[in-house]
Short mmCIF file of C-alpha atoms in Angstrom, two decimals:
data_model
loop_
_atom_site.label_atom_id
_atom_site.label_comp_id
_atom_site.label_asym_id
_atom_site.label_seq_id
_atom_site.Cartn_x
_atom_site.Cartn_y
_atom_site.Cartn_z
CA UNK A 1436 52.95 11.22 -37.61
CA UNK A 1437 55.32 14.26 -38.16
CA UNK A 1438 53.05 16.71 -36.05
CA UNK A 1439 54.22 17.62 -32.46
CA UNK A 1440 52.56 16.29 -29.63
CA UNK A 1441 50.79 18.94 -28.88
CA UNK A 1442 49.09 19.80 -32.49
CA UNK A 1443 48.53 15.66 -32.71
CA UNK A 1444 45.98 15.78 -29.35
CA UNK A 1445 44.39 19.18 -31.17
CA UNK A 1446 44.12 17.61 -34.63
CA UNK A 1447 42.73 14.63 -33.00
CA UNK A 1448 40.00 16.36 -31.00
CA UNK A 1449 38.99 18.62 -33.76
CA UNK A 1450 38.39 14.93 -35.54
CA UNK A 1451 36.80 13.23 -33.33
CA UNK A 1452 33.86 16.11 -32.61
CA UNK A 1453 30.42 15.45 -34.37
CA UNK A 1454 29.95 19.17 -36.25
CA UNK A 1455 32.43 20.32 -38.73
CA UNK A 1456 33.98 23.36 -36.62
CA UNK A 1457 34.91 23.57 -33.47
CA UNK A 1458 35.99 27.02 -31.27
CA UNK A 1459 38.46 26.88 -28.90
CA UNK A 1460 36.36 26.11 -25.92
CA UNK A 1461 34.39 23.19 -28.10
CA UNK A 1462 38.35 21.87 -27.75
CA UNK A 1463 38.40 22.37 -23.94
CA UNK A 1464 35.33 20.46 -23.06
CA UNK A 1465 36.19 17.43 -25.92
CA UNK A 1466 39.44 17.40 -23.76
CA UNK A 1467 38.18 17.28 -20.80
CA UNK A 1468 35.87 14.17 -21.24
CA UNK A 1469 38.70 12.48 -21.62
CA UNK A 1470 41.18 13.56 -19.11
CA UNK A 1471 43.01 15.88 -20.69
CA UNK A 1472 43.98 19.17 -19.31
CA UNK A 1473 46.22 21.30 -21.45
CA UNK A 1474 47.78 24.73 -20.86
CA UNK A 1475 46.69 27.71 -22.42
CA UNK A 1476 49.85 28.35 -24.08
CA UNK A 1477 49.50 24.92 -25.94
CA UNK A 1478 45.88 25.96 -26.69
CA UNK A 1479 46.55 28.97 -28.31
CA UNK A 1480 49.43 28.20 -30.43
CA UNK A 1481 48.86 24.64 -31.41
CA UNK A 1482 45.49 25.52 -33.49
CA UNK A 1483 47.19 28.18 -35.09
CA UNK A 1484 51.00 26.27 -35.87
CA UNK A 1485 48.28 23.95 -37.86
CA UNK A 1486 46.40 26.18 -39.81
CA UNK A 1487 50.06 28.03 -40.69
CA UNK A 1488 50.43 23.93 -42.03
CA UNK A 1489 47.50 24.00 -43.91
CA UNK A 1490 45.87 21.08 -41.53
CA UNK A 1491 43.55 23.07 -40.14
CA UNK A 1492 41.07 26.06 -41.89
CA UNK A 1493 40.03 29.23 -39.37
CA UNK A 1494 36.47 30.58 -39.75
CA UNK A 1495 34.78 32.94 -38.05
CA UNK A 1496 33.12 29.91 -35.60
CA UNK A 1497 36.49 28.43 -34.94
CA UNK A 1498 38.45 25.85 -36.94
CA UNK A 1499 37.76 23.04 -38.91
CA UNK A 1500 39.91 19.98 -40.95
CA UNK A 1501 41.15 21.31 -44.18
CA UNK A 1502 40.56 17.86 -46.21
CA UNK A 1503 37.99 16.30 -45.18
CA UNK A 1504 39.53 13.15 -46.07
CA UNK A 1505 42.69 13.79 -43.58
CA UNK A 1506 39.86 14.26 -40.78
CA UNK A 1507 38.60 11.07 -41.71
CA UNK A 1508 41.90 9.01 -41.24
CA UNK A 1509 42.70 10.42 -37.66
CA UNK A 1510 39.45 9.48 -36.87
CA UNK A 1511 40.26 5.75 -37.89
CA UNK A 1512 43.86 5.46 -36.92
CA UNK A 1513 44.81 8.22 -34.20
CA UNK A 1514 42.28 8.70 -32.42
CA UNK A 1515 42.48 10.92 -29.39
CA UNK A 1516 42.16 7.70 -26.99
CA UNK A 1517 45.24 6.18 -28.68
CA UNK A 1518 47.31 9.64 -28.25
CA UNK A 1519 48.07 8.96 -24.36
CA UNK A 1520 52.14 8.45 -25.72
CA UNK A 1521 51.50 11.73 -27.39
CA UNK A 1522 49.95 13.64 -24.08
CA UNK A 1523 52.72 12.16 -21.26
CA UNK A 1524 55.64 13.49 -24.51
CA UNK A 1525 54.28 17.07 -24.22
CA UNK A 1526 56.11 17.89 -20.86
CA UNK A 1527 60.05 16.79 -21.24
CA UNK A 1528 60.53 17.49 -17.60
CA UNK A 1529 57.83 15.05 -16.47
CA UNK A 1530 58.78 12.34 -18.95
CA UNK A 1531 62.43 12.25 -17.39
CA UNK A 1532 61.02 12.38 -13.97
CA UNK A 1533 58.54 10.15 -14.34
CA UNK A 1534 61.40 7.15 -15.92
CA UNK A 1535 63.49 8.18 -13.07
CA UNK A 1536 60.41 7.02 -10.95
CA UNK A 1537 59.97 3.77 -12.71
CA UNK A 1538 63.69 2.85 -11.90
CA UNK A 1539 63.01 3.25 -8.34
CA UNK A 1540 59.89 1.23 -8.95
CA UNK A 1541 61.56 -1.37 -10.10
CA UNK A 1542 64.03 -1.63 -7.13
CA UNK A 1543 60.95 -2.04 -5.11
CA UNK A 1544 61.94 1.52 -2.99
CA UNK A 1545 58.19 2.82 -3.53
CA UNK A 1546 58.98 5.71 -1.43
CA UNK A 1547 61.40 7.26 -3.92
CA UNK A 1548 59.23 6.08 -6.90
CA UNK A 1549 56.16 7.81 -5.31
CA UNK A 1550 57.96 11.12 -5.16
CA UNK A 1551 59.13 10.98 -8.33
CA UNK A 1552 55.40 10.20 -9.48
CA UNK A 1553 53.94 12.86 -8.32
CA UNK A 1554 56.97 15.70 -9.25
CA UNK A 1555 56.09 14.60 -12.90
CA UNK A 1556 52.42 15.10 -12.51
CA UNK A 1557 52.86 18.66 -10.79
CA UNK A 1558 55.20 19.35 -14.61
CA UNK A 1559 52.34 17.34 -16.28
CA UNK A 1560 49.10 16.62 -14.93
CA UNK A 1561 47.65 14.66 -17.64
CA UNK A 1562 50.82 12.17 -17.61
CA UNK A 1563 48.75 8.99 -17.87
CA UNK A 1564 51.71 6.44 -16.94
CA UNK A 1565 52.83 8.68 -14.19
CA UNK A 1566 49.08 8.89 -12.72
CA UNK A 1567 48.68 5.12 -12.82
CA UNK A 1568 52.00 4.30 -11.62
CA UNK A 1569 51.53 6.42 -8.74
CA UNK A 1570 48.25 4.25 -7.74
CA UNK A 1571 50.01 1.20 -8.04
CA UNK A 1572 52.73 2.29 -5.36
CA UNK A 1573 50.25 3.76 -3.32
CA UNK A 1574 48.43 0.83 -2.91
CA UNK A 1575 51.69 -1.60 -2.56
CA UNK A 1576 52.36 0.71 0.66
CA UNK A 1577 48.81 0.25 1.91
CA UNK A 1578 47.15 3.63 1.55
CA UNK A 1579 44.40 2.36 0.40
CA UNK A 1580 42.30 5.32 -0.17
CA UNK A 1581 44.29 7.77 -1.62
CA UNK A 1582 45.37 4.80 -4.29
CA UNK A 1583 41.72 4.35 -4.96
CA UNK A 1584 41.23 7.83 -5.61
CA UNK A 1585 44.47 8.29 -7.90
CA UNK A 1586 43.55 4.96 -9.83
CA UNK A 1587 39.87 6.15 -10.29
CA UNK A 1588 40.82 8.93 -12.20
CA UNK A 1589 43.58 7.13 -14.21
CA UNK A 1590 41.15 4.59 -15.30
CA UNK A 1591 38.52 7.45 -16.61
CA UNK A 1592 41.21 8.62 -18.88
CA UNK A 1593 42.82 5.55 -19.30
CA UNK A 1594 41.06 2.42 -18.88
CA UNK A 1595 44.03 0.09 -19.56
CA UNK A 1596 43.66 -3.88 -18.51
CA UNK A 1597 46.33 -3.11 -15.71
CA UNK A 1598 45.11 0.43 -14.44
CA UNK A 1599 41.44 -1.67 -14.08
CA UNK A 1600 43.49 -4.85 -12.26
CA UNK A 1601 44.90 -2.52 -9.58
CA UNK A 1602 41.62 -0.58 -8.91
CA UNK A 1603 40.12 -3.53 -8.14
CA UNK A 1604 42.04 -5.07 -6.00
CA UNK A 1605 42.05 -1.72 -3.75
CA UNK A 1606 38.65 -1.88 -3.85
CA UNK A 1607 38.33 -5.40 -2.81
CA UNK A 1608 41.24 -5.00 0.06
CA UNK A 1609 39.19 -1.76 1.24
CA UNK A 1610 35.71 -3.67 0.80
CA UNK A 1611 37.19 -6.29 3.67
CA UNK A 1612 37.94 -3.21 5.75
CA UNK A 1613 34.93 -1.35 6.41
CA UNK A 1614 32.70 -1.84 9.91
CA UNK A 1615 28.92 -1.20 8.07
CA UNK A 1616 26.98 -3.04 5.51
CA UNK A 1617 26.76 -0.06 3.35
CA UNK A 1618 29.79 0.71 2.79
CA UNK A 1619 30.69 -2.85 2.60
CA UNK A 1620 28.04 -2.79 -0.58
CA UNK A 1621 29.62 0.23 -1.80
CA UNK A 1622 33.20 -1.03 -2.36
CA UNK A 1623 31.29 -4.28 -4.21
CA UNK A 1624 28.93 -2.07 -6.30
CA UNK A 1625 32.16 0.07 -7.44
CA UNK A 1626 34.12 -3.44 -8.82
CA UNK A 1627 30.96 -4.88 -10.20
CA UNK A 1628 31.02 -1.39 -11.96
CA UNK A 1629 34.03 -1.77 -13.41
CA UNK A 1630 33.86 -5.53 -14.20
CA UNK A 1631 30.24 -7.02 -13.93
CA UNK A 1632 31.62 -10.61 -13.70
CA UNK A 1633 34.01 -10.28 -10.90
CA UNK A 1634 32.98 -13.64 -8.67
CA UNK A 1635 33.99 -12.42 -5.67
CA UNK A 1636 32.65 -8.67 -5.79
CA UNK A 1637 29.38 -10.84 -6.58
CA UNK A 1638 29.62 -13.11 -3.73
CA UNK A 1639 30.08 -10.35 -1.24
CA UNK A 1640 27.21 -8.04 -2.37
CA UNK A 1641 24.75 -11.30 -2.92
CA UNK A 1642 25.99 -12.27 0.60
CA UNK A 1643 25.12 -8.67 2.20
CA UNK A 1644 21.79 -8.93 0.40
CA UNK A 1645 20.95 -12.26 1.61
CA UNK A 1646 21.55 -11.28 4.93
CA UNK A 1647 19.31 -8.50 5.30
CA UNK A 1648 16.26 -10.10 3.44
CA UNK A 1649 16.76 -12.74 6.53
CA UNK A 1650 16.54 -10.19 9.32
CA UNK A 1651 13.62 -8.23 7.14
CA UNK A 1652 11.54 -11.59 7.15
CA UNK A 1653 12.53 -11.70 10.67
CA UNK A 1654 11.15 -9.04 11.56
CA UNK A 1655 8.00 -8.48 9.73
CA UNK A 1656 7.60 -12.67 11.15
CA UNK A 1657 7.85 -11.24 14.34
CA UNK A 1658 5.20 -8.26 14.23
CA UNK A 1659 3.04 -10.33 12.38
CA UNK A 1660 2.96 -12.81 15.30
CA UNK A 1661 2.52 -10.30 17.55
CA UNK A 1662 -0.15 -8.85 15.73
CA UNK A 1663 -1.66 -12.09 15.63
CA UNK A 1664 -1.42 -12.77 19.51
CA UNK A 1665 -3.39 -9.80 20.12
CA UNK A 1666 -5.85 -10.97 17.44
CA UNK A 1667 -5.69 -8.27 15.32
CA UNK A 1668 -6.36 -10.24 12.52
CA UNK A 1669 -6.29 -7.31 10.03
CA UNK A 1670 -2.71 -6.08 10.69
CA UNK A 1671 -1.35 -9.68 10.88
CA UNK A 1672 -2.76 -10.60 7.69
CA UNK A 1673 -1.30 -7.47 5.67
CA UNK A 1674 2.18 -8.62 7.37
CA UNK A 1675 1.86 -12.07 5.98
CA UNK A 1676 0.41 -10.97 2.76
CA UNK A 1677 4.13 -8.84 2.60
CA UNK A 1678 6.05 -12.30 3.54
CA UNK A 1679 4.36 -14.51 0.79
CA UNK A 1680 4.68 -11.47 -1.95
CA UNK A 1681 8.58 -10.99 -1.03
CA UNK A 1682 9.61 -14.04 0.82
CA UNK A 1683 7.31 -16.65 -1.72
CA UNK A 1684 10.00 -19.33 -0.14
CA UNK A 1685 9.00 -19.14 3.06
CA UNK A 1686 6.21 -20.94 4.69
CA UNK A 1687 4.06 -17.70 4.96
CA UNK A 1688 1.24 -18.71 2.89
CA UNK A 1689 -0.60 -21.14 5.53
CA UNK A 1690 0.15 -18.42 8.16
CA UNK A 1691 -1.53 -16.25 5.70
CA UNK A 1692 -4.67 -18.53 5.28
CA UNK A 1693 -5.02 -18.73 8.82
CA UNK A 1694 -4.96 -15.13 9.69
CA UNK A 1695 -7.07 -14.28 6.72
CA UNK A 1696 -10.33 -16.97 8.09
CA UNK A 1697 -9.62 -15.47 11.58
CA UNK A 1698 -10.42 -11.76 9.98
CA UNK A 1699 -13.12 -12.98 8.51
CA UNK A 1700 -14.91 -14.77 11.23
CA UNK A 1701 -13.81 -11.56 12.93
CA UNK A 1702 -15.40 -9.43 11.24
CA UNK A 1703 -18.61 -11.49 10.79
CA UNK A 1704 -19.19 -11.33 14.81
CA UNK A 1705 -18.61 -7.65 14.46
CA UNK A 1706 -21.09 -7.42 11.46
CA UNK A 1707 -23.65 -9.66 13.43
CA UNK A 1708 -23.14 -7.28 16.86
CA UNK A 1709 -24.39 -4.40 15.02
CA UNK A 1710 -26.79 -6.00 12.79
CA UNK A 1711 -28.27 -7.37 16.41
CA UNK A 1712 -28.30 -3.57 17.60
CA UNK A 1713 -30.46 -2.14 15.02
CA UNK A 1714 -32.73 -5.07 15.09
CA UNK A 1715 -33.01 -4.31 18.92
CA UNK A 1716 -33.84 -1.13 17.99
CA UNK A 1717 -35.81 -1.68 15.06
CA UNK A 1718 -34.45 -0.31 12.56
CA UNK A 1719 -34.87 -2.54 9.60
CA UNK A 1720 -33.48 -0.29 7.04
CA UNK A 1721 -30.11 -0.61 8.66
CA UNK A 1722 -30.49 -3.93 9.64
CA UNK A 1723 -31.49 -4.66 6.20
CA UNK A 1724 -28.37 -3.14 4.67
CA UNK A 1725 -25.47 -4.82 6.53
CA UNK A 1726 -27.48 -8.36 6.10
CA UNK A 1727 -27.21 -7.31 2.24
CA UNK A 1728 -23.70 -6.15 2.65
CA UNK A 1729 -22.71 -9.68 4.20
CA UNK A 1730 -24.53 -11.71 1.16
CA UNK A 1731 -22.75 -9.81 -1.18
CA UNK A 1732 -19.43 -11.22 -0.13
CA UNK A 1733 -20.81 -14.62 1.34
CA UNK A 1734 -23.90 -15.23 -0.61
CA UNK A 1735 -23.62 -18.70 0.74
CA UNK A 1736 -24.18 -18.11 4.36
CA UNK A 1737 -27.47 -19.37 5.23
CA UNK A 1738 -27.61 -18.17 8.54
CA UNK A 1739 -27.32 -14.71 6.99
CA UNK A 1740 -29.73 -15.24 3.98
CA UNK A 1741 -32.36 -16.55 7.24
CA UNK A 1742 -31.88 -13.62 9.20
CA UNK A 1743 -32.38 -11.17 6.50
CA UNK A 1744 -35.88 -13.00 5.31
CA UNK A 1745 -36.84 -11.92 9.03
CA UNK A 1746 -35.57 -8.43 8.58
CA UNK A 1747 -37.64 -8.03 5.20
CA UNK A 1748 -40.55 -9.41 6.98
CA UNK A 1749 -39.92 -7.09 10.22
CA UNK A 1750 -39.94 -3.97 7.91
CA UNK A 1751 -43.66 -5.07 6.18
CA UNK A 1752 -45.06 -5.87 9.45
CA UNK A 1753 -44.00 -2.47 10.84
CA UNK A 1754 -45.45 -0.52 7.33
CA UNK A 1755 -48.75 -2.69 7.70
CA UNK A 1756 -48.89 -1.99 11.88
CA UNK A 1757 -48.72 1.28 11.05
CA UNK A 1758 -51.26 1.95 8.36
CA UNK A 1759 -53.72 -0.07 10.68
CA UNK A 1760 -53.25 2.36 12.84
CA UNK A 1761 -53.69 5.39 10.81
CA UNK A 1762 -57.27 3.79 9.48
CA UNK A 1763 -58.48 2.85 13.09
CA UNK A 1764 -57.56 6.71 13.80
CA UNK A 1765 -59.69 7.36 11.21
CA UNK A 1766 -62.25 5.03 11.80
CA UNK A 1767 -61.71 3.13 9.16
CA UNK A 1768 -62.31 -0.16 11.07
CA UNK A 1769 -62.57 -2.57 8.33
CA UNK A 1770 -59.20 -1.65 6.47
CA UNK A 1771 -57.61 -1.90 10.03
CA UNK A 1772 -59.78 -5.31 10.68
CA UNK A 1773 -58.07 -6.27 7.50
CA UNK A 1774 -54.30 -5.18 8.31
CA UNK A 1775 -54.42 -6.56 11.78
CA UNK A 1776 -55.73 -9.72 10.97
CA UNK A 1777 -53.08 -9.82 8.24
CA UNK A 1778 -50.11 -9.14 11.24
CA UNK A 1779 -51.76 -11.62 13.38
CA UNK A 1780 -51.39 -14.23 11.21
CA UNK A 1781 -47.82 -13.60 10.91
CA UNK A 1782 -46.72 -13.05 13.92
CA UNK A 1783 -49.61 -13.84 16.58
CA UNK A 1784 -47.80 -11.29 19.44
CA UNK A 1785 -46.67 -8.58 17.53
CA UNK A 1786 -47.08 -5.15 19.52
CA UNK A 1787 -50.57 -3.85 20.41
CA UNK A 1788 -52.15 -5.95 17.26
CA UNK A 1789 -54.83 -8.00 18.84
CA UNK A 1790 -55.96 -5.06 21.24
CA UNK A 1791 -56.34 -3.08 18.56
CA UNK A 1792 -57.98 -5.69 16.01
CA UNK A 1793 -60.71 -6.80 19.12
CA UNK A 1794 -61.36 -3.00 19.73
CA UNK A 1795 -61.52 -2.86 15.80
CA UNK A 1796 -64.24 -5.31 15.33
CA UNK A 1797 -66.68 -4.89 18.43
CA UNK A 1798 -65.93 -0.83 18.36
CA UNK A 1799 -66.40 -0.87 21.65
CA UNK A 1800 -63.90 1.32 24.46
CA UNK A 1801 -62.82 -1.25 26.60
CA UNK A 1802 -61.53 1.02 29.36
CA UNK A 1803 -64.71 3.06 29.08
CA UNK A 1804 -66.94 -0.06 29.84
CA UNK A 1805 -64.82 -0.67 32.78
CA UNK A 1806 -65.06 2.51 34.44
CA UNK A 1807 -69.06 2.19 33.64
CA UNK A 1808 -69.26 -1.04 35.07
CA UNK A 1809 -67.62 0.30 38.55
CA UNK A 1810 -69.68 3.22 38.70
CA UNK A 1811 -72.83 1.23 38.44
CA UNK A 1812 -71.34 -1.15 41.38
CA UNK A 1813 -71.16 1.74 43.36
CA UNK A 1814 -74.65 2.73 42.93
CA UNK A 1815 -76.33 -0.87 44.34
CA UNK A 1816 -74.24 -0.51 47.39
CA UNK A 1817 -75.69 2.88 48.25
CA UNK A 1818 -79.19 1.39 47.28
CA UNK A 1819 -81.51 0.97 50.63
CA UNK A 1820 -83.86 -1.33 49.75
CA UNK A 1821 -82.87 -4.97 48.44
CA UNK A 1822 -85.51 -5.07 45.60
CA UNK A 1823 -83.43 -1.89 44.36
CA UNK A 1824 -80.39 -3.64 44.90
CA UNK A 1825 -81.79 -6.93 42.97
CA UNK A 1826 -82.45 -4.54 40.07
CA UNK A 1827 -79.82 -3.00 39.68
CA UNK A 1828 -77.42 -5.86 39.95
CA UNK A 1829 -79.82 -7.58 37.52
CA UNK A 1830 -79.15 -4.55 35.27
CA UNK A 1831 -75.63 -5.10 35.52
CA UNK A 1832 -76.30 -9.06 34.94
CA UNK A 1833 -78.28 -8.25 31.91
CA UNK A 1834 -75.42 -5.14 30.85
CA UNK A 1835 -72.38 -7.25 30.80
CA UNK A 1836 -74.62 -10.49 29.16
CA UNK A 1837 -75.29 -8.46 26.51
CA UNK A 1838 -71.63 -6.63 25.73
CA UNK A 1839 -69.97 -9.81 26.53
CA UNK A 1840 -72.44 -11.44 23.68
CA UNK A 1841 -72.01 -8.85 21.36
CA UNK A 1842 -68.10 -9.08 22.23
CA UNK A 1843 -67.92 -12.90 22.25
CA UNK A 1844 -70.41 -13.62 19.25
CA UNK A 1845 -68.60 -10.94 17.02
CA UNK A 1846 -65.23 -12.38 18.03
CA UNK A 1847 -66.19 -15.85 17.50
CA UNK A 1848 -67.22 -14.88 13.79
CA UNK A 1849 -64.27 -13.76 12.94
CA UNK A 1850 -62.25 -16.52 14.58
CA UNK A 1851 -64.72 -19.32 12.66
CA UNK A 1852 -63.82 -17.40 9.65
CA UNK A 1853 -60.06 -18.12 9.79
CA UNK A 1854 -58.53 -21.36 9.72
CA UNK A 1855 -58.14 -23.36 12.52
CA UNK A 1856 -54.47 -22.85 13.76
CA UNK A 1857 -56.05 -19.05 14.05
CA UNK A 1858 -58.89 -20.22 16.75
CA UNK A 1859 -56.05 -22.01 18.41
CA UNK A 1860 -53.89 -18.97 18.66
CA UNK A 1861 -57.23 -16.95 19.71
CA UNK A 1862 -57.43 -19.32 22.84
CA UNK A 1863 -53.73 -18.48 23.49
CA UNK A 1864 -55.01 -14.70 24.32
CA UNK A 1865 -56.41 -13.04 27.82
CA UNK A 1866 -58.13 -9.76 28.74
CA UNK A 1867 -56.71 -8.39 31.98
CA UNK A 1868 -58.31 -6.20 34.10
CA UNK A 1869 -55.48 -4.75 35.81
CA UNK A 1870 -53.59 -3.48 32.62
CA UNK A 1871 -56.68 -3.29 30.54
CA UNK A 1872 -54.80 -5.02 27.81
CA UNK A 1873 -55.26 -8.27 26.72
CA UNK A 1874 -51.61 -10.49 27.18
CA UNK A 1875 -50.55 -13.44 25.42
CA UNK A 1876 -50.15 -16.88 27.50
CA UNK A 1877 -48.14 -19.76 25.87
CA UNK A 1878 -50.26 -22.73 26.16
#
């Protein structure tokens, strides 16, 4: 208690540091944490006035508490936030100023009093009283923020019930003040800073929040609905999705369900468009894959599960057509008897099939029995004599008896070998002339 003011904010720095010695600038920056700014006249000679007192030893890193016990007790009972008394004693000047200031104060002239203020922090800067003094008047005369500012730094170095009282209520004046939202939010953030329960810092800021989640549902409500009007079901369901994840008050989720069977059904019509296409086209592998792609997320769906028996049944019709092909090519008439018959069975009008199969099992060229048949007409009418004409139209007779025999008789055995839906859809079948093709007629 006997050491100047000065030496008591050194010896109480040098105590309140972690490591054992401390250099001169180690002093500075411990200092400034808290506010205090000291000259470097006091910085030089204080360290040294202790060590000539034996407080304080001097090494070659700086200094460091003689007794370690001493440095123990300042730590406990002076520290260096307790030595504000100590800090506003340093500067006589400032100390009478600043009481000549608080008798103005308390005459209410805070003109006077402000002056006086702030001609005892120009002798002292780090005169804590005078600092917070000077905020107080400067907010009783209404500038606002120049008091906010002063009191801001008066309550960093010294957080005192009173200092904290006045900052507040400049921030809350202030907070009332301001044209925007933000800075509204600011002002509340700053008091809720300072003192978490303050009701009606809370009050404002929950207020300014609650406000702007209402005009965010708003509008997300509103693009979602347009969204929806133009049924794009995929945009308007992401929105709602968004409502019912922030908003899980709001009646978003039936919107939600809604939108959600509209994208589906959506996207099902879409899925059977192209799935229609390629079938058109026939291409069954494609087909085949967006009829699996559907089952995999509706399994259920008969109408799907139908439509891709077909397509399975489309793709081995088109692999067996096309082998019987290859082996009537290749004259190998009973393996393409065999596959054609097979198609038939299946599907009674598929392609070329029952051309092929009739050609298949009397091997005979139908269009080449045509031309012969004309050319042979044309002979009997150039034929002078009528017993030439009778045999040679009784050579056609007996021609076209015997390939329609061999045609009809080998057909018939084939058709009494099936079953007998397959006779009936024989009889459903008609050689024409004109396309030299034989057509299918619905009976």
């Amino acid at each position: 208690d006997g050491l100047p003011p000065a030496e008591r904010i050194i010896m109480a720095a040098i105590a309140e540091a972690e490591q054992d010695t401390l250099s001169v600038d180690d002093v500075v920056e411990i200092l400034n944490s808290r506010g205090v700014q000291m000259f470097v006249g006091e910085l030089e000679v204080a360290p040294k006035t202790l060590v000539n007192w034996g407080v304080l030893q001097q090494t070659d890193g700086g200094y460091r508490v003689a007794v370690p016990l001493l440095r123990y007790w300042v730590q406990k009972n002076k520290p260096l936030r307790q030595t504000k008394d100590e800090i506003d004693k340093i500067e006589p000047l400032a100390m009478q100023l600043f009481k000549t200031g608080q008798g103005f104060l308390s005459q209410n002239r805070y003109s006077e009093s402000e002056g006086h203020f702030r001609q005892a922090l120009e002798q002292n800067p780090n005169h804590f009283q005078a600092k917070a003094s000077l905020g107080f008047v400067l907010l009783e005369q209404g500038k606002m923020e120049e008091a906010i500012q002063v009191l801001e730094e008066a309550y960093a170095s010294d957080p005192t019930p009173a200092t904290r009282a006045h900052l507040i209520r400049a921030l809350l004046a202030t907070a009332a003040q301001q044209t925007t939202e933000d800075e509204k939010l600011n002002r509340y953030e700053q008091i809720l800073a300072i003192m978490p329960t303050h009701s009606a810092a809370r009050a404002g800021k929950q207020a300014i929040e609650t406000a702007r989640r209402q005009r965010e549902q708003k509008r997300l409500a509103a693009q979602a609905e347009e969204y929806e009007s133009s049924q794009s079901w995929l945009q308007a369901a992401k929105l709602y999705r968004e409502l019912v994840e922030r908003f899980p008050d709001g009646a978003w989720q039936e919107k939600l369900s809604f939108t959600e069977s509209q994208r589906q059904e959506q996207w099902l019509a879409q899925q059977e468009a192209l799935f229609n296409k390629h079938k058109a086209a026939e291409d069954w592998a494609e087909a085949k894959a967006i009829s699996e792609k559907i089952l995999q997320k509706f399994p259920e769906n008969e109408q799907w599960q139908t439509w891709q028996e077909d397509v399975v049944n489309q793709t081995a019709l088109k692999q067996k057509y096309e082998e019987a092909l290859a082996a009537f090519d290749q004259n190998d008439l009973n393996t393409a008897q065999q596959l054609l018959t097979d198609i038939i069975r299946q599907q009674p009008d598929y392609k070329e099939a029952l051309n092929y199969l009739v050609r298949a099992i009397n091997k005979v060229d139908v269009p080449a029995l045509q031309k012969e048949i004309a050319k042979l007409r044309d002979q009997t009418e150039t034929a002078a004599a009528s017993r030439q004409r009778t045999m040679v139209y009784g050579s056609i007779i007996i021609i076209i008896i015997i390939i329609t025999g061999f045609f009809v008789g080998g057909l018939l055995g084939w058709m009494m070998s099936g079953t007998g839906n397959d006779r009936c859809l024989f009889a459903r079948w008609q050689f024409t002339s004109r396309s030299r093709q034989y057509r299918y007629l619905p009976l």
